[in-house]
PDB file of C-alpha atoms in Angstrom:
ATOM      1  CA  MET A   1     118.387  33.121  68.311  1.00 40.00           C
ATOM      2  CA  ALA A   2     121.534  34.859  69.488  1.00 43.00           C
ATOM      3  CA  LYS A   3     122.519  32.168  71.977  1.00 60.00           C
ATOM      4  CA  ASN A   4     121.317  28.607  72.271  1.00 81.00           C
ATOM      5  CA  ILE A   5     118.540  28.624  74.838  1.00 89.00           C
ATOM      6  CA  LEU A   6     117.156  25.277  73.718  1.00 93.00           C
ATOM      7  CA  THR A   7     119.556  23.234  75.831  1.00 95.00           C
ATOM      8  CA  GLU A   8     118.877  19.823  77.292  1.00 96.00           C
ATOM      9  CA  GLU A   9     119.343  21.348  80.752  1.00 96.00           C
ATOM     10  CA  ASN A  10     116.576  23.894  80.099  1.00 96.00           C
ATOM     11  CA  PHE A  11     114.266  21.195  78.750  1.00 98.00           C
ATOM     12  CA  LYS A  12     114.917  19.080  81.872  1.00 98.00           C
ATOM     13  CA  ARG A  13     113.959  22.061  84.053  1.00 97.00           C
ATOM     14  CA  LEU A  14     110.786  22.456  81.964  1.00 98.00           C
ATOM     15  CA  GLU A  15     109.965  18.767  82.400  1.00 98.00           C
ATOM     16  CA  GLY A  16     110.104  19.208  86.178  1.00 98.00           C
ATOM     17  CA  ILE A  17     107.703  22.153  85.992  1.00 98.00           C
ATOM     18  CA  ILE A  18     105.342  20.217  83.746  1.00 98.00           C
ATOM     19  CA  GLU A  19     105.386  17.195  86.072  1.00 97.00           C
ATOM     20  CA  ALA A  20     104.643  19.424  89.087  1.00 97.00           C
ATOM     21  CA  ASN A  21     101.604  20.891  87.313  1.00 97.00           C
ATOM     22  CA  LYS A  22     100.355  17.941  85.240  1.00 94.00           C
ATOM     23  CA  GLY A  23      96.788  17.008  86.012  1.00 91.00           C
ATOM     24  CA  LYS A  24      96.069  20.273  87.823  1.00 94.00           C
ATOM     25  CA  LYS A  25      93.248  22.464  86.599  1.00 94.00           C
ATOM     26  CA  GLY A  26      94.620  25.550  84.831  1.00 94.00           C
ATOM     27  CA  ALA A  27      98.134  24.076  84.523  1.00 96.00           C
ATOM     28  CA  LEU A  28      98.915  25.787  81.217  1.00 97.00           C
ATOM     29  CA  MET A  29      99.475  29.335  82.523  1.00 97.00           C
ATOM     30  CA  PRO A  30     101.880  28.436  85.346  1.00 97.00           C
ATOM     31  CA  VAL A  31     103.817  26.132  83.010  1.00 98.00           C
ATOM     32  CA  LEU A  32     104.092  28.866  80.372  1.00 98.00           C
ATOM     33  CA  HIS A  33     105.193  31.434  82.973  1.00 96.00           C
ATOM     34  CA  GLU A  34     107.956  29.116  84.154  1.00 97.00           C
ATOM     35  CA  ALA A  35     108.921  28.246  80.574  1.00 97.00           C
ATOM     36  CA  GLN A  36     109.301  31.975  79.870  1.00 94.00           C
ATOM     37  CA  LYS A  37     111.616  32.264  82.906  1.00 93.00           C
ATOM     38  CA  ILE A  38     113.681  29.247  81.877  1.00 95.00           C
ATOM     39  CA  PHE A  39     114.091  30.000  78.168  1.00 94.00           C
ATOM     40  CA  GLY A  40     113.601  33.783  78.132  1.00 88.00           C
ATOM     41  CA  CYS A  41     110.863  33.286  75.549  1.00 94.00           C
ATOM     42  CA  ILE A  42     108.498  30.555  74.393  1.00 97.00           C
ATOM     43  CA  PRO A  43     109.617  29.452  70.928  1.00 96.00           C
ATOM     44  CA  LEU A  44     107.759  26.826  68.892  1.00 97.00           C
ATOM     45  CA  GLU A  45     109.980  23.972  70.125  1.00 97.00           C
ATOM     46  CA  VAL A  46     109.011  24.760  73.736  1.00 98.00           C
ATOM     47  CA  GLN A  47     105.339  25.107  72.813  1.00 98.00           C
ATOM     48  CA  LYS A  48     105.440  21.668  71.163  1.00 98.00           C
ATOM     49  CA  ARG A  49     106.955  20.073  74.276  1.00 97.00           C
ATOM     50  CA  VAL A  50     104.322  21.681  76.525  1.00 98.00           C
ATOM     51  CA  SER A  51     101.584  20.614  74.089  1.00 98.00           C
ATOM     52  CA  ASN A  52     102.729  16.971  74.094  1.00 97.00           C
ATOM     53  CA  GLU A  53     103.260  16.717  77.836  1.00 97.00           C
ATOM     54  CA  LEU A  54     100.093  18.532  78.958  1.00 97.00           C
ATOM     55  CA  GLU A  55      98.019  17.131  76.075  1.00 96.00           C
ATOM     56  CA  VAL A  56      96.868  20.619  75.107  1.00 97.00           C
ATOM     57  CA  PRO A  57      96.526  21.415  71.400  1.00 98.00           C
ATOM     58  CA  LEU A  58      99.483  23.371  70.012  1.00 98.00           C
ATOM     59  CA  SER A  59      97.052  25.891  68.503  1.00 97.00           C
ATOM     60  CA  GLU A  60      95.691  26.670  71.985  1.00 97.00           C
ATOM     61  CA  ILE A  61      99.184  27.175  73.397  1.00 98.00           C
ATOM     62  CA  TYR A  62     100.171  29.419  70.491  1.00 97.00           C
ATOM     63  CA  GLY A  63      96.968  31.413  71.011  1.00 97.00           C
ATOM     64  CA  VAL A  64      97.769  31.967  74.691  1.00 97.00           C
ATOM     65  CA  VAL A  65     101.423  32.868  74.033  1.00 96.00           C
ATOM     66  CA  THR A  66     100.534  35.405  71.339  1.00 92.00           C
ATOM     67  CA  PHE A  67      97.552  36.871  73.222  1.00 93.00           C
ATOM     68  CA  TYR A  68      99.207  37.736  76.535  1.00 89.00           C
ATOM     69  CA  SER A  69     101.847  40.462  76.387  1.00 77.00           C
ATOM     70  CA  GLN A  70     104.007  38.938  79.142  1.00 82.00           C
ATOM     71  CA  PHE A  71     104.881  36.078  76.785  1.00 92.00           C
ATOM     72  CA  THR A  72     107.213  36.418  73.816  1.00 91.00           C
ATOM     73  CA  LEU A  73     108.211  34.154  70.948  1.00 92.00           C
ATOM     74  CA  GLU A  74     111.663  35.720  70.629  1.00 87.00           C
ATOM     75  CA  PRO A  75     114.272  36.354  73.337  1.00 88.00           C
ATOM     76  CA  ARG A  76     114.155  39.815  74.869  1.00 90.00           C
ATOM     77  CA  GLY A  77     117.150  41.963  75.625  1.00 93.00           C
ATOM     78  CA  GLU A  78     118.837  42.164  78.986  1.00 92.00           C
ATOM     79  CA  TYR A  79     116.977  45.444  79.529  1.00 96.00           C
ATOM     80  CA  VAL A  80     113.365  45.695  78.406  1.00 94.00           C
ATOM     81  CA  ILE A  81     112.334  49.310  77.928  1.00 97.00           C
ATOM     82  CA  GLY A  82     108.606  49.924  77.831  1.00 96.00           C
ATOM     83  CA  VAL A  83     107.291  53.333  76.841  1.00 98.00           C
ATOM     84  CA  CYS A  84     103.669  53.980  77.678  1.00 97.00           C
ATOM     85  CA  LEU A  85     101.684  55.170  74.682  1.00 96.00           C
ATOM     86  CA  GLY A  86      98.383  55.403  76.544  1.00 95.00           C
ATOM     87  CA  THR A  87      96.384  58.582  75.981  1.00 96.00           C
ATOM     88  CA  ALA A  88      97.896  60.666  78.803  1.00 97.00           C
ATOM     89  CA  CYS A  89     101.468  59.724  77.873  1.00 97.00           C
ATOM     90  CA  TYR A  90     100.874  60.088  74.170  1.00 97.00           C
ATOM     91  CA  VAL A  91      99.466  63.632  74.433  1.00 97.00           C
ATOM     92  CA  LYS A  92     102.448  64.569  76.615  1.00 97.00           C
ATOM     93  CA  ASN A  93     104.888  63.607  73.836  1.00 97.00           C
ATOM     94  CA  ALA A  94     105.732  59.965  74.502  1.00 98.00           C
ATOM     95  CA  GLN A  95     106.305  59.328  70.773  1.00 97.00           C
ATOM     96  CA  PRO A  96     109.475  61.466  70.529  1.00 98.00           C
ATOM     97  CA  ILE A  97     110.751  59.681  73.650  1.00 98.00           C
ATOM     98  CA  ILE A  98     110.305  56.240  72.125  1.00 98.00           C
ATOM     99  CA  ASP A  99     111.909  57.486  68.893  1.00 98.00           C
ATOM    100  CA  LYS A 100     114.960  58.751  70.817  1.00 98.00           C
ATOM    101  CA  ILE A 101     115.321  55.464  72.711  1.00 98.00           C
ATOM    102  CA  SER A 102     115.220  53.554  69.438  1.00 98.00           C
ATOM    103  CA  GLU A 103     117.865  55.862  67.987  1.00 98.00           C
ATOM    104  CA  LEU A 104     120.187  55.502  70.995  1.00 98.00           C
ATOM    105  CA  THR A 105     119.823  51.751  71.561  1.00 98.00           C
ATOM    106  CA  GLY A 106     119.383  50.545  68.004  1.00 97.00           C
ATOM    107  CA  ALA A 107     116.307  48.598  69.113  1.00 97.00           C
ATOM    108  CA  PRO A 108     113.284  48.994  66.875  1.00 97.00           C
ATOM    109  CA  VAL A 109     109.897  49.284  68.545  1.00 96.00           C
ATOM    110  CA  GLY A 110     108.793  45.721  69.214  1.00 91.00           C
ATOM    111  CA  GLY A 111     112.317  44.391  68.733  1.00 91.00           C
ATOM    112  CA  THR A 112     115.733  43.926  70.256  1.00 93.00           C
ATOM    113  CA  SER A 113     119.042  45.664  69.574  1.00 95.00           C
ATOM    114  CA  ALA A 114     121.634  43.729  67.550  1.00 93.00           C
ATOM    115  CA  ASP A 115     123.806  43.289  70.653  1.00 93.00           C
ATOM    116  CA  GLY A 116     120.904  41.762  72.587  1.00 91.00           C
ATOM    117  CA  LYS A 117     121.160  44.379  75.312  1.00 96.00           C
ATOM    118  CA  PHE A 118     117.899  46.313  74.806  1.00 97.00           C
ATOM    119  CA  SER A 119     114.352  45.456  73.803  1.00 96.00           C
ATOM    120  CA  LEU A 120     111.939  48.317  73.151  1.00 97.00           C
ATOM    121  CA  GLU A 121     108.196  48.012  73.562  1.00 95.00           C
ATOM    122  CA  ALA A 122     105.365  50.457  73.088  1.00 95.00           C
ATOM    123  CA  THR A 123     103.013  49.617  75.942  1.00 93.00           C
ATOM    124  CA  ARG A 124      99.416  50.352  76.722  1.00 89.00           C
ATOM    125  CA  CYS A 125      98.519  52.405  79.759  1.00 91.00           C
ATOM    126  CA  ILE A 126     100.494  51.296  82.814  1.00 91.00           C
ATOM    127  CA  GLY A 127      98.310  53.237  85.255  1.00 93.00           C
ATOM    128  CA  ALA A 128     100.780  55.998  86.059  1.00 94.00           C
ATOM    129  CA  CYS A 129      98.979  58.767  84.186  1.00 96.00           C
ATOM    130  CA  GLY A 130      99.918  61.375  86.792  1.00 96.00           C
ATOM    131  CA  LEU A 131     103.575  60.776  85.859  1.00 97.00           C
ATOM    132  CA  ALA A 132     103.016  61.029  82.094  1.00 97.00           C
ATOM    133  CA  PRO A 133     104.958  60.411  79.988  1.00 98.00           C
ATOM    134  CA  VAL A 134     106.321  57.257  81.607  1.00 98.00           C
ATOM    135  CA  LEU A 135     108.815  54.569  80.694  1.00 97.00           C
ATOM    136  CA  THR A 136     110.017  51.462  82.461  1.00 97.00           C
ATOM    137  CA  VAL A 137     113.351  49.679  82.259  1.00 97.00           C
ATOM    138  CA  ASN A 138     112.737  46.206  83.637  1.00 93.00           C
ATOM    139  CA  GLU A 139     111.320  47.109  87.083  1.00 91.00           C
ATOM    140  CA  ASP A 140     112.524  50.734  87.202  1.00 96.00           C
ATOM    141  CA  VAL A 141     109.959  53.468  86.471  1.00 97.00           C
ATOM    142  CA  TYR A 142     110.751  56.932  85.110  1.00 98.00           C
ATOM    143  CA  GLY A 143     108.100  59.629  84.857  1.00 98.00           C
ATOM    144  CA  ARG A 144     107.446  63.212  83.821  1.00 98.00           C
ATOM    145  CA  LEU A 145     109.953  62.754  81.034  1.00 98.00           C
ATOM    146  CA  VAL A 146     111.203  64.957  78.247  1.00 98.00           C
ATOM    147  CA  VAL A 147     113.338  63.794  75.332  1.00 98.00           C
ATOM    148  CA  GLY A 148     116.412  65.312  76.988  1.00 98.00           C
ATOM    149  CA  ASP A 149     116.081  62.818  79.870  1.00 98.00           C
ATOM    150  CA  VAL A 150     116.461  59.799  77.588  1.00 98.00           C
ATOM    151  CA  PRO A 151     120.261  59.752  77.023  1.00 98.00           C
ATOM    152  CA  GLY A 152     120.933  59.764  80.779  1.00 98.00           C
ATOM    153  CA  ILE A 153     118.449  56.975  81.407  1.00 98.00           C
ATOM    154  CA  VAL A 154     119.840  54.784  78.617  1.00 98.00           C
ATOM    155  CA  ALA A 155     123.409  55.430  79.801  1.00 98.00           C
ATOM    156  CA  LYS A 156     122.567  53.893  83.213  1.00 97.00           C
ATOM    157  CA  TYR A 157     122.040  50.556  81.519  1.00 97.00           C
TER     158      TYR A 157
END
């Protein structure tokens, strides 16, 4: 990991979240959501701590973390760029857009740039088919894109 996220301070914050949720039905999801916020990802060391404290098998936690796309095992970049590759976006040339973003940022699809600034994800349909092709940068949405729009968008970040 680029920077040490596994600090004692972060683990103390996690302990507080676990204590607040311990014994509650369905505690795992809220604890994992907060762990993701605290650490920026949910690496094995964090999964083990959650497993021990909530008495949930590590295999179950790993299954949840790898199943749901909002969770990640590795830290994401400061800016997470998601390019929709759903049917409407794909047929309107989303693939060249994602290729251009990868070229400009140095982030491979599904990975993070060497400087830790950008993560690039190919997403499923985000429900904005009327704006196809669509990309998001964190919470910002850009639609009706062409490859020529990409350099200006990346430059903003």
